[in-house]
Amino acid sequence: MLQKVNYEDDAETGDDRQSNLLRPAFYWEIFKRRSLYLLLPLIVIVSAGAGVAWIWPPTYLSEGKILVQSQLIPTELVRPTVTSAAQERIQVIEQRLMTRDNLIAIVDKFQLFQAQRNLMSPTQLVDLMKAKTSINIINQSLSFSRRTENPTIVFTVGYEDSNPSLAASVANELVTRILNEDIRDRTSRASDTTKFLGREVERLQAESAALEAKIAQAKESQVVTSAGATDPVAQMKAEYAQKSAIYSDKHPLMKALKRQIEAAEKAAAPAISNGGTLDALQSQREAIQKNLENASAKFATAQLGEALEKNQQSEKFEVLEQPAVPQEPIRPNRRKILGLSLLLGLGVGGGLTLLLEMLDKTIRRTADVYDLFDSHFVVALPYIVTRNEERRGRLRTRALIAAGGGLVVVIAVLAFVLLPWDLIIAKARVGLFR
């Protein structure tokens, strides 16, 4: 049956053509024609994502927290010997912990990387161990603590492995080594400081004793010289003055007396020199005594600091949380992988469908005819649907609905109903499913 379309109908159809993108029926027609190109990429990509999520082995992180605890005794009473910042000590300990010998010892102790040991060199094993080990400082800001000079510091020590029990064991070993290294380092520093100051005190004491001996000797020499040389010179000068009134300077007696006075003055010169040396020695003694007092005070402080370190009453590391066996893996995020694969599948299928629809020049709507002919020569004929076409359409619709529903059910079962895949793999490894 033919139906004639007038000009007004044509105008309305042109408006309808511009509003096709707002009609759900427009997209439903595209879906019925391109359902294969939309669902096939979706099913393939989602299946691939589910396979990757299933095959990807889980990685567990066991992590412990360590607090840098402040000195128990107030620093106004006892000053610590080790005054380096906690961040600096953490970095030093990390470098010592990550040495080749320490890491190889841990690998041998826990028999790590058994599958890779025959294929990797020791250097590669050390690098792999470093990549799986983490030491991170946490910025811990406490509201009740207003101290800025000595803030509260917490850092974490962790280890990653596919075996959660092994990850916990290695993490506990790392924590133990860090605590032992901190105690050894602080005790060693305090002991070295005490020994150095002790040797300095002994050196100054020896110098002070030697100087006291020199001062005593100089005093004795000055007394002896003064007693034997000062009075005769004065007497000879008095005698020379008396006889100068009787004899001239050229008289043999006066010449002889003058020579005696000169000889006596030369003999008295060491006494004057000893007096100057004695003053210098006494000044030197005062300086050494002051240095000895300072060194002795520092030595006493160092001894108290060493006692603090040995009794572990100074700043120290305290375990807040012991590394435990992790229950959930840190990667992979299986739900995230499934969600991304679903979005990717929809994007690829939708993009392919849109591309094919744009390239397809088949005339399907009245609006498509208007692009080829004048609307005055166009009439609309209703499409006559046969019984076979109706039956095939119903079957195809049911099949698509069943496929979509099955896909949703599979995703829901994998993500929410079954046990977590990481636990399934972990239990299978320990033989719980045998």
GROMACS .gro file of N, CA, C and O in nm, residues 26-47 341-357 400-401 403-404 407:
model
  176
   26PHE      N    1   1.640   0.489   1.790
   26PHE     CA    2   1.749   0.502   1.693
   26PHE      C    3   1.868   0.414   1.734
   26PHE      O    4   1.926   0.340   1.652
   27TYR      N    5   1.902   0.418   1.860
   27TYR     CA    6   2.014   0.337   1.908
   27TYR      C    7   1.979   0.189   1.914
   27TYR      O    8   2.064   0.103   1.896
   28TRP      N    9   1.852   0.162   1.942
   28TRP     CA   10   1.811   0.021   1.945
   28TRP      C   11   1.821  -0.042   1.806
   28TRP      O   12   1.861  -0.157   1.793
   29GLU      N   13   1.786   0.033   1.705
   29GLU     CA   14   1.801  -0.018   1.568
   29GLU      C   15   1.948  -0.045   1.535
   29GLU      O   16   1.982  -0.146   1.473
   30ILE      N   17   2.035   0.048   1.578
   30ILE     CA   18   2.179   0.026   1.553
   30ILE      C   19   2.227  -0.097   1.629
   30ILE      O   20   2.303  -0.179   1.576
   31PHE      N   21   2.181  -0.115   1.752
   31PHE     CA   22   2.224  -0.230   1.831
   31PHE      C   23   2.179  -0.360   1.766
   31PHE      O   24   2.255  -0.458   1.763
   32LYS      N   25   2.057  -0.365   1.713
   32LYS     CA   26   2.009  -0.487   1.648
   32LYS      C   27   2.091  -0.520   1.524
   32LYS      O   28   2.116  -0.636   1.495
   33ARG      N   29   2.133  -0.417   1.451
   33ARG     CA   30   2.213  -0.443   1.330
   33ARG      C   31   2.358  -0.475   1.363
   33ARG      O   32   2.421  -0.556   1.295
   34ARG      N   33   2.415  -0.411   1.466
   34ARG     CA   34   2.560  -0.423   1.493
   34ARG      C   35   2.588  -0.495   1.624
   34ARG      O   36   2.695  -0.480   1.681
   35SER      N   37   2.495  -0.574   1.672
   35SER     CA   38   2.514  -0.640   1.802
   35SER      C   39   2.638  -0.729   1.803
   35SER      O   40   2.710  -0.737   1.904
   36LEU      N   41   2.668  -0.795   1.692
   36LEU     CA   42   2.784  -0.883   1.687
   36LEU      C   43   2.913  -0.803   1.705
   36LEU      O   44   3.004  -0.845   1.778
   37TYR      N   45   2.922  -0.688   1.641
   37TYR     CA   46   3.043  -0.606   1.649
   37TYR      C   47   3.056  -0.538   1.785
   37TYR      O   48   3.166  -0.497   1.824
   38LEU      N   49   2.946  -0.526   1.857
   38LEU     CA   50   2.952  -0.466   1.990
   38LEU      C   51   2.983  -0.570   2.097
   38LEU      O   52   3.066  -0.547   2.186
   39LEU      N   53   2.918  -0.686   2.089
   39LEU     CA   54   2.933  -0.785   2.195
   39LEU      C   55   3.060  -0.868   2.181
   39LEU      O   56   3.119  -0.910   2.282
   40LEU      N   57   3.104  -0.894   2.056
   40LEU     CA   58   3.222  -0.979   2.039
   40LEU      C   59   3.347  -0.916   2.102
   40LEU      O   60   3.417  -0.983   2.181
   41PRO      N   61   3.382  -0.790   2.073
   41PRO     CA   62   3.497  -0.730   2.142
   41PRO      C   63   3.479  -0.724   2.294
   41PRO      O   64   3.574  -0.742   2.370
   42LEU      N   65   3.354  -0.697   2.336
   42LEU     CA   66   3.328  -0.691   2.480
   42LEU      C   67   3.357  -0.825   2.547
   42LEU      O   68   3.426  -0.831   2.649
   43ILE      N   69   3.306  -0.934   2.488
   43ILE     CA   70   3.326  -1.066   2.547
   43ILE      C   71   3.474  -1.105   2.543
   43ILE      O   72   3.529  -1.158   2.640
   44VAL      N   73   3.541  -1.077   2.432
   44VAL     CA   74   3.683  -1.115   2.419
   44VAL      C   75   3.768  -1.038   2.520
   44VAL      O   76   3.853  -1.096   2.591
   45ILE      N   77   3.749  -0.908   2.531
   45ILE     CA   78   3.833  -0.826   2.619
   45ILE      C   79   3.805  -0.857   2.766
   45ILE      O   80   3.896  -0.868   2.848
   46VAL      N   81   3.677  -0.872   2.800
   46VAL     CA   82   3.644  -0.906   2.939
   46VAL      C   83   3.699  -1.044   2.975
   46VAL      O   84   3.751  -1.065   3.086
   47SER      N   85   3.690  -1.139   2.880
   47SER     CA   86   3.746  -1.273   2.907
   47SER      C   87   3.897  -1.266   2.925
   47SER      O   88   3.954  -1.332   3.013
  341SER      N   89   3.870  -0.382   3.214
  341SER     CA   90   3.848  -0.462   3.093
  341SER      C   91   3.704  -0.446   3.042
  341SER      O   92   3.682  -0.444   2.921
  342LEU      N   93   3.608  -0.433   3.134
  342LEU     CA   94   3.469  -0.410   3.091
  342LEU      C   95   3.456  -0.275   3.021
  342LEU      O   96   3.393  -0.266   2.914
  343LEU      N   97   3.517  -0.172   3.078
  343LEU     CA   98   3.511  -0.040   3.014
  343LEU      C   99   3.583  -0.041   2.880
  343LEU      O  100   3.536   0.018   2.782
  344LEU      N  101   3.698  -0.111   2.874
  344LEU     CA  102   3.772  -0.118   2.748
  344LEU      C  103   3.692  -0.194   2.643
  344LEU      O  104   3.687  -0.154   2.525
  345GLY      N  105   3.627  -0.303   2.685
  345GLY     CA  106   3.546  -0.379   2.590
  345GLY      C  107   3.429  -0.297   2.537
  345GLY      O  108   3.400  -0.300   2.417
  346LEU      N  109   3.364  -0.223   2.625
  346LEU     CA  110   3.254  -0.138   2.580
  346LEU      C  111   3.305  -0.028   2.487
  346LEU      O  112   3.240   0.006   2.387
  347GLY      N  113   3.422   0.027   2.520
  347GLY     CA  114   3.477   0.132   2.435
  347GLY      C  115   3.515   0.082   2.298
  347GLY      O  116   3.484   0.146   2.196
  348VAL      N  117   3.580  -0.036   2.292
  348VAL     CA  118   3.620  -0.090   2.162
  348VAL      C  119   3.498  -0.131   2.081
  348VAL      O  120   3.486  -0.099   1.960
  349GLY      N  121   3.403  -0.202   2.145
  349GLY     CA  122   3.283  -0.243   2.073
  349GLY      C  123   3.200  -0.124   2.028
  349GLY      O  124   3.152  -0.120   1.913
  350GLY      N  125   3.184  -0.025   2.116
  350GLY     CA  126   3.109   0.093   2.077
  350GLY      C  127   3.177   0.173   1.967
  350GLY      O  128   3.112   0.222   1.874
  351GLY      N  129   3.310   0.184   1.975
  351GLY     CA  130   3.384   0.255   1.870
  351GLY      C  131   3.375   0.186   1.737
  351GLY      O  132   3.358   0.250   1.631
  352LEU      N  133   3.387   0.051   1.739
  352LEU     CA  134   3.377  -0.025   1.613
  352LEU      C  135   3.237  -0.012   1.555
  352LEU      O  136   3.221   0.006   1.432
  353THR      N  137   3.135  -0.020   1.641
  353THR     CA  138   2.998  -0.004   1.593
  353THR      C  139   2.975   0.135   1.533
  353THR      O  140   2.913   0.150   1.426
  354LEU      N  141   3.024   0.237   1.597
  354LEU     CA  142   3.008   0.373   1.546
  354LEU      C  143   3.082   0.391   1.414
  354LEU      O  144   3.029   0.453   1.321
  355LEU      N  145   3.201   0.333   1.404
  355LEU     CA  146   3.277   0.346   1.279
  355LEU      C  147   3.204   0.278   1.163
  355LEU      O  148   3.192   0.334   1.053
  356LEU      N  149   3.153   0.157   1.187
  356LEU     CA  150   3.081   0.086   1.081
  356LEU      C  151   2.953   0.160   1.042
  356LEU      O  152   2.915   0.163   0.925
  357GLU      N  153   2.886   0.218   1.141
  357GLU     CA  154   2.762   0.289   1.112
  357GLU      C  155   2.790   0.415   1.028
  357GLU      O  156   2.713   0.452   0.941
  400LEU      N  157   2.059  -1.252   2.248
  400LEU     CA  158   2.137  -1.137   2.297
  400LEU      C  159   2.111  -1.114   2.445
  400LEU      O  160   2.203  -1.086   2.522
  401ILE      N  161   1.986  -1.124   2.485
  401ILE     CA  162   1.953  -1.106   2.626
  401ILE      C  163   2.019  -1.214   2.711
  401ILE      O  164   2.075  -1.187   2.819
  403ALA      N  165   2.294  -1.387   2.634
  403ALA     CA  166   2.439  -1.366   2.636
  403ALA      C  167   2.477  -1.253   2.731
  403ALA      O  168   2.572  -1.264   2.810
  404GLY      N  169   2.402  -1.143   2.726
  404GLY     CA  170   2.431  -1.032   2.817
  404GLY      C  171   2.410  -1.069   2.962
  404GLY      O  172   2.491  -1.038   3.050
  407LEU      N  173   2.690  -1.297   3.077
  407LEU     CA  174   2.814  -1.222   3.102
  407LEU      C  175   2.808  -1.150   3.236
  407LEU      O  176   2.904  -1.152   3.314
   0.00000   0.00000   0.00000
